[in-house]
Short mmCIF file of C-alpha atoms in Angstrom, two decimals:
data_model
loop_
_atom_site.label_atom_id
_atom_site.label_comp_id
_atom_site.label_asym_id
_atom_site.label_seq_id
_atom_site.Cartn_x
_atom_site.Cartn_y
_atom_site.Cartn_z
CA MET A 1 84.89 -54.70 21.71
CA ALA A 2 81.97 -52.72 23.05
CA SER A 3 80.59 -52.14 19.57
CA SER A 4 80.73 -55.84 18.75
CA LEU A 5 78.93 -56.67 21.97
CA LEU A 6 76.22 -54.17 21.12
CA ARG A 7 75.88 -55.59 17.63
CA ARG A 8 75.64 -59.16 18.92
CA GLY A 9 73.92 -58.32 22.23
CA GLY A 10 76.40 -61.01 23.26
CA THR A 11 77.30 -60.80 26.95
CA ALA A 12 74.94 -60.58 29.86
CA VAL A 13 76.09 -57.00 30.42
CA GLY A 14 75.39 -56.18 26.82
CA ARG A 15 71.95 -57.71 26.95
CA ARG A 16 71.14 -55.84 30.18
CA TRP A 17 72.31 -52.57 28.57
CA CYS A 18 70.06 -53.06 25.57
CA LEU A 19 67.07 -53.98 27.73
CA ALA A 20 67.61 -50.95 29.93
CA GLY A 21 67.63 -48.72 26.86
CA VAL A 22 64.36 -50.16 25.55
CA LEU A 23 62.67 -49.86 28.95
CA GLY A 24 63.92 -46.30 29.27
CA ARG A 25 62.43 -45.39 25.93
CA LEU A 26 59.14 -47.05 26.88
CA ALA A 27 59.02 -45.21 30.19
CA SER A 28 59.80 -41.96 28.40
CA SER A 29 56.99 -42.49 25.90
CA GLU A 30 54.52 -43.32 28.66
CA ALA A 31 55.41 -40.17 30.57
CA ALA A 32 54.98 -37.90 27.54
CA PRO A 33 51.43 -36.54 27.04
CA GLU A 34 49.49 -38.07 24.21
CA LYS A 35 49.09 -35.92 21.16
CA ALA A 36 45.53 -34.79 20.53
CA PRO A 37 44.05 -36.44 17.45
CA VAL A 38 44.18 -34.31 14.32
CA ARG A 39 40.85 -32.49 14.08
CA SER A 40 39.06 -32.43 10.76
CA PRO A 41 37.41 -29.21 9.60
CA PRO A 42 33.60 -29.19 9.77
CA GLU A 43 31.63 -30.17 6.69
CA MET A 44 29.17 -27.86 4.99
CA PRO A 45 25.53 -29.05 4.93
CA PRO A 46 24.54 -30.75 1.66
CA PHE A 47 22.71 -28.68 -0.93
CA GLU A 48 21.06 -29.81 -4.15
CA HIS A 49 22.32 -27.38 -6.74
CA ARG A 50 24.94 -27.80 -9.43
CA PRO A 51 26.46 -24.54 -10.65
CA ARG A 52 26.92 -23.96 -14.34
CA PRO A 53 30.44 -24.33 -15.74
CA TYR A 54 32.04 -20.89 -15.73
CA VAL A 55 33.61 -19.66 -18.97
CA GLY A 56 34.13 -15.97 -18.18
CA MET A 57 37.20 -13.98 -17.17
CA SER A 58 39.37 -15.24 -14.35
CA GLY A 59 39.47 -13.44 -11.05
CA ASP A 60 42.96 -12.18 -11.81
CA GLU A 61 41.80 -10.69 -15.12
CA ILE A 62 38.80 -9.02 -13.50
CA LEU A 63 40.93 -7.55 -10.73
CA ALA A 64 43.39 -6.12 -13.25
CA LYS A 65 40.59 -4.50 -15.29
CA ARG A 66 38.89 -3.28 -12.11
CA LYS A 67 42.09 -1.50 -11.06
CA GLN A 68 42.36 0.00 -14.54
CA PHE A 69 38.77 1.12 -15.13
CA LEU A 70 36.99 1.43 -11.75
CA GLY A 71 37.54 3.98 -9.01
CA PRO A 72 40.49 3.39 -6.64
CA SER A 73 38.26 3.96 -3.59
CA LEU A 74 36.62 0.56 -4.15
CA PHE A 75 37.84 -2.09 -1.72
CA TYR A 76 37.52 -5.85 -1.68
CA TYR A 77 37.50 -8.60 0.92
CA TYR A 78 40.33 -11.12 1.37
CA GLN A 79 44.00 -11.08 0.42
CA LYS A 80 43.06 -12.81 -2.83
CA PRO A 81 39.57 -11.55 -3.70
CA LEU A 82 36.88 -14.05 -4.66
CA ASN A 83 35.39 -14.11 -8.14
CA ILE A 84 31.75 -14.93 -7.33
CA VAL A 85 29.89 -16.13 -10.43
CA GLU A 86 26.64 -17.73 -9.20
CA GLY A 87 24.30 -17.70 -6.24
CA LYS A 88 21.49 -19.94 -5.05
CA MET A 89 19.52 -19.23 -1.85
CA GLN A 90 22.05 -18.99 1.03
CA TYR A 91 25.03 -20.14 -1.03
CA LEU A 92 27.50 -18.54 -3.44
CA TYR A 93 29.85 -20.16 -5.97
CA ASP A 94 33.22 -18.99 -7.22
CA GLU A 95 34.75 -19.40 -10.68
CA HIS A 96 35.98 -22.90 -9.78
CA GLY A 97 32.55 -24.11 -8.63
CA LYS A 98 33.50 -23.95 -4.95
CA ARG A 99 30.47 -23.40 -2.72
CA TYR A 100 30.41 -20.86 0.12
CA LEU A 101 27.88 -20.30 2.89
CA ASP A 102 26.91 -16.64 2.55
CA CYS A 103 26.59 -15.24 6.07
CA PHE A 104 26.53 -11.62 4.92
CA GLY A 105 23.80 -11.62 2.27
CA GLY A 106 25.44 -9.14 -0.12
CA ILE A 107 25.86 -6.73 2.81
CA VAL A 108 22.45 -7.50 4.33
CA THR A 109 20.69 -7.11 0.99
CA VAL A 110 19.65 -10.63 -0.01
CA SER A 111 16.60 -11.26 2.16
CA CYS A 112 14.75 -14.15 0.50
CA GLY A 113 17.78 -15.93 -0.94
CA HIS A 114 20.03 -15.58 -3.97
CA CYS A 115 18.08 -15.97 -7.21
CA HIS A 116 14.86 -16.93 -5.44
CA PRO A 117 12.68 -18.35 -8.24
CA ASP A 118 9.54 -16.37 -7.33
CA ILE A 119 11.42 -13.07 -7.51
CA VAL A 120 13.42 -13.98 -10.60
CA ASN A 121 10.27 -15.02 -12.45
CA ALA A 122 8.39 -11.85 -11.48
CA VAL A 123 11.27 -9.64 -12.63
CA VAL A 124 11.80 -11.52 -15.89
CA GLU A 125 8.11 -11.46 -16.85
CA GLN A 126 7.79 -7.73 -16.11
CA THR A 127 11.00 -6.99 -18.04
CA LYS A 128 9.51 -8.73 -21.09
CA LEU A 129 6.34 -6.62 -20.81
CA LEU A 130 7.45 -3.13 -19.74
CA GLN A 131 10.93 -2.45 -18.41
CA HIS A 132 10.75 1.24 -17.70
CA THR A 133 8.42 4.14 -17.45
CA THR A 134 8.13 6.84 -14.81
CA THR A 135 5.47 8.30 -12.56
CA ILE A 136 4.48 10.80 -15.28
CA TYR A 137 2.33 7.89 -16.52
CA LEU A 138 0.09 5.46 -14.70
CA TYR A 139 1.09 1.83 -14.17
CA GLN A 140 -0.21 -0.77 -11.79
CA ALA A 141 3.01 -2.17 -10.30
CA ILE A 142 3.96 0.89 -8.26
CA VAL A 143 0.59 1.37 -6.54
CA GLU A 144 0.24 -2.34 -5.85
CA PHE A 145 3.65 -2.39 -4.19
CA ALA A 146 3.06 0.85 -2.27
CA GLU A 147 -0.23 -0.45 -0.87
CA ALA A 148 1.36 -3.74 0.23
CA LEU A 149 4.28 -1.91 1.85
CA ALA A 150 2.04 0.58 3.67
CA SER A 151 0.01 -2.32 5.08
CA LYS A 152 3.15 -3.44 6.96
CA MET A 153 3.48 -0.12 8.78
CA PRO A 154 1.96 0.89 12.14
CA GLY A 155 0.08 4.10 12.91
CA ASN A 156 -0.44 6.67 10.19
CA LEU A 157 2.69 5.77 8.20
CA LYS A 158 0.83 5.37 4.91
CA VAL A 159 2.53 7.49 2.22
CA VAL A 160 5.38 5.95 0.23
CA TYR A 161 8.15 7.56 -1.81
CA PHE A 162 10.28 5.15 -3.84
CA VAL A 163 14.00 5.69 -4.41
CA ASN A 164 16.94 3.49 -5.42
CA SER A 165 19.07 3.06 -2.29
CA GLY A 166 19.33 3.59 1.44
CA THR A 167 21.47 6.67 0.91
CA GLU A 168 18.77 8.26 -1.25
CA ALA A 169 16.10 7.30 1.25
CA ASN A 170 17.94 8.97 4.13
CA GLU A 171 18.66 12.07 2.04
CA LEU A 172 14.96 12.42 1.29
CA ALA A 173 13.98 11.79 4.91
CA MET A 174 16.36 14.52 6.10
CA LEU A 175 14.89 16.92 3.52
CA MET A 176 11.37 16.12 4.72
CA ALA A 177 12.35 16.66 8.37
CA ARG A 178 13.85 20.06 7.66
CA LEU A 179 10.95 21.25 5.52
CA TYR A 180 8.27 20.00 7.89
CA SER A 181 9.87 21.30 11.09
CA GLY A 182 11.22 24.55 9.68
CA ASN A 183 14.49 23.82 11.49
CA LEU A 184 17.92 22.76 10.21
CA ASN A 185 19.67 20.91 13.04
CA MET A 186 19.71 17.13 12.71
CA ILE A 187 20.74 14.76 15.50
CA ALA A 188 22.37 11.40 14.78
CA LEU A 189 24.28 8.84 16.80
CA ARG A 190 27.99 8.24 16.98
CA ASN A 191 28.87 4.91 15.34
CA ALA A 192 25.92 5.28 12.93
CA TYR A 193 26.00 4.75 9.18
CA HIS A 194 23.34 6.41 7.00
CA GLY A 195 24.93 6.61 3.55
CA GLY A 196 27.78 7.90 1.43
CA SER A 197 26.36 10.98 -0.32
CA ALA A 198 27.47 14.49 0.59
CA GLY A 199 24.42 14.88 2.84
CA THR A 200 24.29 11.47 4.50
CA ILE A 201 28.04 11.45 5.17
CA GLY A 202 27.14 14.19 7.63
CA LEU A 203 24.67 11.90 9.40
CA THR A 204 27.18 9.05 9.50
CA GLY A 205 29.14 8.82 12.74
CA LEU A 206 32.19 6.77 11.73
CA GLN A 207 35.35 8.59 10.63
CA THR A 208 36.32 5.77 8.25
CA TRP A 209 33.42 6.77 5.98
CA LYS A 210 33.59 10.57 6.25
CA TYR A 211 35.41 12.84 3.81
CA PRO A 212 36.61 16.23 5.10
CA ILE A 213 33.70 18.28 3.78
CA PRO A 214 31.15 20.45 5.62
CA GLN A 215 28.59 18.15 7.22
CA GLY A 216 26.04 20.89 7.73
CA GLU A 217 24.07 21.44 10.97
CA ILE A 218 24.38 17.86 12.18
CA HIS A 219 25.09 16.89 15.78
CA HIS A 220 26.27 13.46 16.94
CA VAL A 221 25.24 12.35 20.40
CA MET A 222 26.56 9.48 22.51
CA ASN A 223 25.87 6.01 21.21
CA PRO A 224 23.65 3.98 23.58
CA ASP A 225 25.85 0.90 23.17
CA PRO A 226 25.28 -1.62 25.98
CA TYR A 227 28.74 -3.17 25.46
CA ARG A 228 31.04 -0.21 24.87
CA GLY A 229 28.92 2.79 25.80
CA THR A 230 29.81 5.07 28.70
CA PHE A 231 26.53 4.33 30.48
CA GLY A 232 26.22 0.67 29.56
CA SER A 233 22.50 -0.16 29.13
CA ASP A 234 21.26 2.91 31.02
CA ALA A 235 18.83 4.38 28.48
CA VAL A 236 17.84 7.21 30.84
CA ALA A 237 21.43 8.49 31.06
CA TYR A 238 21.89 8.42 27.28
CA ALA A 239 18.54 10.15 26.71
CA LYS A 240 19.49 12.84 29.22
CA GLU A 241 22.64 13.51 27.20
CA VAL A 242 20.50 14.09 24.08
CA GLU A 243 18.33 16.57 25.98
CA GLU A 244 21.41 18.43 27.22
CA HIS A 245 22.92 18.46 23.72
CA ILE A 246 19.77 20.09 22.36
CA ASN A 247 19.77 22.63 25.18
CA TYR A 248 23.45 23.52 24.98
CA GLY A 249 24.46 22.70 21.40
CA THR A 250 21.52 24.01 19.36
CA SER A 251 19.00 26.83 19.41
CA GLY A 252 16.71 24.51 21.30
CA ARG A 253 14.82 23.65 18.15
CA VAL A 254 15.79 20.76 15.87
CA ALA A 255 14.67 19.32 12.54
CA GLY A 256 14.90 15.67 13.47
CA PHE A 257 16.62 12.69 14.98
CA ILE A 258 17.72 9.65 12.97
CA ALA A 259 18.89 6.27 14.23
CA GLU A 260 19.28 2.66 13.24
CA THR A 261 17.78 0.46 15.96
CA PHE A 262 20.45 -2.12 15.12
CA GLN A 263 23.56 -0.38 13.84
CA GLY A 264 24.80 -2.25 10.80
CA VAL A 265 28.17 -0.94 9.64
CA GLY A 266 28.89 0.01 13.26
CA GLY A 267 28.98 -3.67 14.22
CA ALA A 268 25.43 -4.95 14.87
CA VAL A 269 24.92 -2.79 17.96
CA GLU A 270 21.40 -2.97 19.39
CA LEU A 271 20.49 0.28 21.14
CA ALA A 272 19.96 0.24 24.91
CA PRO A 273 16.41 -0.94 25.76
CA GLY A 274 13.93 1.91 26.11
CA TYR A 275 16.24 4.51 24.57
CA LEU A 276 14.18 5.49 21.53
CA LYS A 277 10.97 6.05 23.48
CA LEU A 278 12.72 8.59 25.74
CA VAL A 279 14.61 10.32 22.92
CA TYR A 280 11.62 10.50 20.58
CA ASP A 281 9.72 12.36 23.30
CA THR A 282 12.60 14.83 23.78
CA VAL A 283 13.05 15.45 20.06
CA ARG A 284 9.37 16.02 19.40
CA LYS A 285 9.23 18.54 22.25
CA ALA A 286 12.09 20.38 20.49
CA GLY A 287 10.05 20.57 17.27
CA GLY A 288 11.75 17.71 15.46
CA VAL A 289 10.58 14.56 13.73
CA CYS A 290 11.88 11.05 14.44
CA ILE A 291 13.37 8.95 11.65
CA ALA A 292 13.96 5.19 11.85
CA ASP A 293 16.62 3.87 9.48
CA GLU A 294 15.45 0.32 8.68
CA VAL A 295 17.78 -0.19 5.72
CA GLN A 296 19.34 -3.28 7.34
CA SER A 297 17.03 -4.33 10.18
CA GLY A 298 13.65 -4.33 8.44
CA PHE A 299 11.39 -7.00 6.92
CA GLY A 300 11.46 -9.48 9.81
CA ARG A 301 15.22 -10.00 9.97
CA THR A 302 15.31 -9.46 13.74
CA GLY A 303 12.81 -12.29 14.21
CA SER A 304 10.96 -10.76 17.14
CA HIS A 305 9.45 -7.95 15.03
CA TYR A 306 8.93 -6.97 11.40
CA TRP A 307 10.68 -3.63 11.92
CA GLY A 308 13.65 -2.93 14.14
CA PHE A 309 12.04 0.15 15.72
CA GLN A 310 9.23 -2.06 17.07
CA THR A 311 11.73 -3.65 19.47
CA GLN A 312 11.82 -0.24 21.21
CA ASP A 313 8.02 0.13 21.27
CA VAL A 314 7.94 3.36 19.25
CA ILE A 315 6.30 4.64 16.08
CA PRO A 316 8.57 6.96 14.05
CA ASP A 317 7.40 9.86 11.93
CA ILE A 318 9.47 8.72 8.95
CA VAL A 319 10.88 5.27 8.11
CA THR A 320 13.60 4.63 5.54
CA MET A 321 14.35 1.26 3.98
CA ALA A 322 16.37 -0.38 1.20
CA LYS A 323 18.60 -3.47 0.78
CA GLY A 324 16.31 -6.39 1.79
CA ILE A 325 13.28 -4.66 0.27
CA GLY A 326 14.46 -5.76 -3.19
CA ASN A 327 16.53 -8.91 -2.53
CA GLY A 328 19.30 -7.35 -4.62
CA LEU A 329 17.31 -5.00 -6.84
CA PRO A 330 18.29 -1.30 -6.62
CA LEU A 331 15.30 -0.27 -4.54
CA GLY A 332 14.61 1.92 -1.51
CA ALA A 333 11.66 3.68 0.06
CA VAL A 334 10.64 6.39 2.48
CA ILE A 335 7.35 5.97 4.32
CA THR A 336 5.79 8.77 6.32
CA THR A 337 2.51 10.36 7.34
CA PRO A 338 0.30 12.31 4.91
CA GLU A 339 1.04 15.53 6.82
CA ILE A 340 4.80 15.23 6.49
CA ALA A 341 4.63 13.94 2.90
CA ASN A 342 2.63 17.00 1.91
CA VAL A 343 5.60 19.36 2.47
CA LEU A 344 7.27 18.07 -0.68
CA SER A 345 4.35 19.22 -2.84
CA GLN A 346 5.46 22.87 -2.57
CA LYS A 347 8.04 22.09 -5.28
CA ILE A 348 8.57 19.32 -7.87
CA GLN A 349 9.94 16.13 -6.29
CA PHE A 350 10.75 13.44 -8.82
CA ASN A 351 12.88 10.30 -9.08
CA THR A 352 13.46 8.85 -12.55
CA PHE A 353 13.99 5.24 -11.49
CA GLY A 354 12.20 5.20 -8.13
CA GLY A 355 9.41 2.62 -8.19
CA ASN A 356 10.00 1.63 -11.83
CA PRO A 357 7.91 -1.34 -13.04
CA VAL A 358 10.65 -3.97 -12.72
CA CYS A 359 11.71 -2.96 -9.21
CA SER A 360 8.11 -2.55 -8.04
CA VAL A 361 7.16 -6.03 -9.23
CA GLY A 362 10.32 -7.44 -7.68
CA GLY A 363 9.70 -5.67 -4.38
CA LEU A 364 6.13 -6.94 -4.22
CA ALA A 365 7.40 -10.46 -4.89
CA VAL A 366 9.81 -10.08 -1.95
CA LEU A 367 6.97 -9.18 0.42
CA LYS A 368 4.95 -12.16 -0.77
CA VAL A 369 7.86 -14.58 -0.35
CA LEU A 370 8.63 -13.32 3.16
CA ASP A 371 4.99 -13.87 4.13
CA LYS A 372 4.53 -17.19 2.33
CA GLU A 373 7.72 -18.72 3.73
CA LYS A 374 7.18 -17.19 7.21
CA ARG A 375 10.69 -15.78 7.24
CA GLN A 376 10.22 -13.60 10.34
CA ALA A 377 9.35 -16.65 12.46
CA HIS A 378 12.16 -18.55 10.78
CA CYS A 379 14.65 -15.82 11.71
CA ALA A 380 13.45 -15.94 15.31
CA ASP A 381 13.90 -19.71 15.49
CA VAL A 382 17.25 -20.02 13.70
CA GLY A 383 18.56 -16.82 15.24
CA SER A 384 17.79 -17.98 18.78
CA HIS A 385 19.59 -21.26 18.12
CA LEU A 386 22.57 -19.45 16.61
CA VAL A 387 22.86 -16.96 19.47
CA ASN A 388 22.82 -19.79 22.02
CA ARG A 389 25.58 -21.61 20.17
CA LEU A 390 27.64 -18.44 19.81
CA LYS A 391 27.34 -17.74 23.53
CA GLU A 392 28.54 -21.28 24.24
CA LEU A 393 31.48 -20.57 21.95
CA GLN A 394 32.14 -17.37 23.88
CA GLN A 395 32.63 -19.44 27.05
CA LYS A 396 35.29 -21.47 25.25
CA HIS A 397 37.25 -18.72 23.50
CA GLU A 398 38.45 -15.64 25.38
CA ILE A 399 38.77 -13.71 22.14
CA ILE A 400 34.96 -13.37 21.91
CA GLY A 401 34.11 -10.26 23.90
CA ASP A 402 30.45 -9.89 22.97
CA VAL A 403 27.68 -11.74 21.15
CA ARG A 404 24.76 -9.47 20.30
CA GLY A 405 21.72 -8.89 18.16
CA ARG A 406 18.47 -10.69 17.35
CA GLY A 407 17.24 -13.07 14.72
CA LEU A 408 19.63 -13.05 11.78
CA MET A 409 21.00 -9.58 12.58
CA LEU A 410 23.96 -10.58 14.75
CA GLY A 411 27.43 -9.42 15.69
CA VAL A 412 30.39 -11.15 17.34
CA GLU A 413 32.97 -8.70 18.70
CA LEU A 414 36.54 -9.95 19.07
CA VAL A 415 38.89 -8.53 21.72
CA THR A 416 42.36 -9.33 23.03
CA ASP A 417 41.39 -8.40 26.60
CA ARG A 418 37.84 -8.83 27.87
CA LYS A 419 38.30 -6.37 30.72
CA GLU A 420 39.79 -3.58 28.61
CA LYS A 421 37.78 -4.59 25.52
CA THR A 422 40.85 -4.05 23.33
CA PRO A 423 39.84 -4.61 19.67
CA ALA A 424 41.44 -7.78 18.26
CA LYS A 425 42.13 -6.22 14.88
CA ALA A 426 44.95 -8.50 13.74
CA GLU A 427 43.27 -11.65 15.03
CA THR A 428 40.00 -10.71 13.32
CA ALA A 429 41.83 -10.38 10.00
CA VAL A 430 43.39 -13.83 10.42
CA LEU A 431 40.09 -15.48 11.37
CA PHE A 432 38.34 -13.72 8.48
CA GLU A 433 40.69 -15.44 6.04
CA LYS A 434 40.45 -18.78 7.85
CA LEU A 435 36.65 -18.75 7.67
CA LYS A 436 36.79 -18.04 3.95
CA ASP A 437 39.11 -21.02 3.53
CA LEU A 438 36.47 -23.07 5.39
CA ASN A 439 33.85 -21.94 2.82
CA ILE A 440 32.21 -19.31 5.05
CA LEU A 441 31.74 -15.65 4.13
CA VAL A 442 31.00 -13.22 6.96
CA GLY A 443 31.09 -9.43 7.11
CA LYS A 444 33.20 -7.12 9.21
CA GLY A 445 32.11 -3.99 11.05
CA GLY A 446 32.75 -1.56 13.84
CA LEU A 447 35.18 1.35 13.87
CA HIS A 448 38.13 -1.03 14.28
CA GLY A 449 36.84 -3.77 11.98
CA ASN A 450 36.84 -6.29 14.85
CA VAL A 451 33.18 -7.37 14.70
CA PHE A 452 31.98 -10.28 12.59
CA ARG A 453 28.67 -9.28 11.05
CA ILE A 454 26.41 -12.32 10.66
CA LYS A 455 23.44 -11.31 8.54
CA PRO A 456 22.76 -14.08 6.02
CA PRO A 457 19.87 -14.54 3.61
CA MET A 458 16.78 -15.29 5.68
CA CYS A 459 16.56 -18.85 4.32
CA PHE A 460 19.67 -19.68 6.40
CA THR A 461 18.99 -22.91 8.37
CA ARG A 462 19.87 -24.42 11.75
CA ASP A 463 22.30 -26.75 9.98
CA ASP A 464 23.96 -23.69 8.42
CA ALA A 465 24.14 -22.08 11.86
CA ASP A 466 25.80 -25.17 13.34
CA PHE A 467 28.29 -25.30 10.49
CA LEU A 468 29.15 -21.63 10.99
CA VAL A 469 29.76 -22.01 14.74
CA ASP A 470 31.72 -25.24 14.29
CA ALA A 471 33.90 -23.49 11.69
CA MET A 472 34.47 -20.52 14.00
CA ASP A 473 35.45 -22.91 16.78
CA TYR A 474 37.84 -24.76 14.45
CA ALA A 475 39.42 -21.49 13.25
CA MET A 476 39.73 -20.00 16.73
CA SER A 477 41.24 -23.19 18.12
CA GLY A 478 44.04 -22.84 15.59
CA LEU A 479 44.98 -19.27 16.53
#
């Protein structure tokens, strides 16, 4: 009976029952909170370049051969590594033609942009003419490049030695310091990275990069890290610790002190303001020379200055550089004073490939592009905009513990607890993958791998910066 009434809605009672049910469902739906509209992922800025069709090996094939024929110590990014087959300015393309915004610049190496035409043309033309000779003969390219590079340096830093990498540059600088000073003890910072050779592993202050071998008369002092350091931004306290380390941990005489002004592998840490000026004074009084490692922070990347050490208002005795100097070419350099350079003349010092014609022409083309396109000013402008947007993002997402750096030499540190500064290792790994899926490639750094390293090619635009921050917001909102 009841079922037939419900089917017909027949009696007054039945009709009232049905109406009550409808009203109840309406009231229930009104009381429930509205679902937020589905958010679309941000769109990458348009870019006029069509990649060539790729006909090479698949990523899976390459990975299999890499595991078979290359050293097992090599690592790769992402759970499924990308097969990158083409690059153009600030963008990279995979085997399927998918475009990615490169926010890491080949580990801070691509300064002017991937396959910048001016640099490609210079390298190709020189390769057609003379690909290789060494400094046992005369050739124009090396002196032209050395003169242009020396013109960028302050003080009496006028003598250039060319090498092939940052590791080689720092090895040579350490040798110079020891020969010139007559002392052996080197001082470096904790959290520093200066290379992967047997000698520079000793200078490096991150256990993830150090094999258990003798590191040889090298002392690591406290890192003047404004975010995580024991003394915060107190440069005087950190400098005092260096002085005490020399007094208590050495003979009182040292060969030299080496530091990155903006630690790269360590997570884009900018040293406490005023630190280098105080430490340089202490080290020189102890008979040592002061070395600035500009492998990542040089050539205008910081925006405010051409060299990172200039942000601390100092002039080093030796400057090392690589990466951005060649826009991807295997090129490095050590620049010092005539007095220090002269110590190497007591024996034969030679580098087969250092300053070869192709790399010298390419390096000179890099300097010209950076000047012509005003990339230092561009980094200051875009970097300032990006930092402001990242700091706004920090107010929205608790996981962002620190935003730091200058220009296009930036770091975003992720933590699970802002007070304790607990590294958000797992969350960083998840976001790293999410950003890749959103067509954004960033780097990772810091001892715990919880810092996003944002160091793109210096042609990176404001639109690129907005896309990056919008993508980070989208990814973090989905955690």
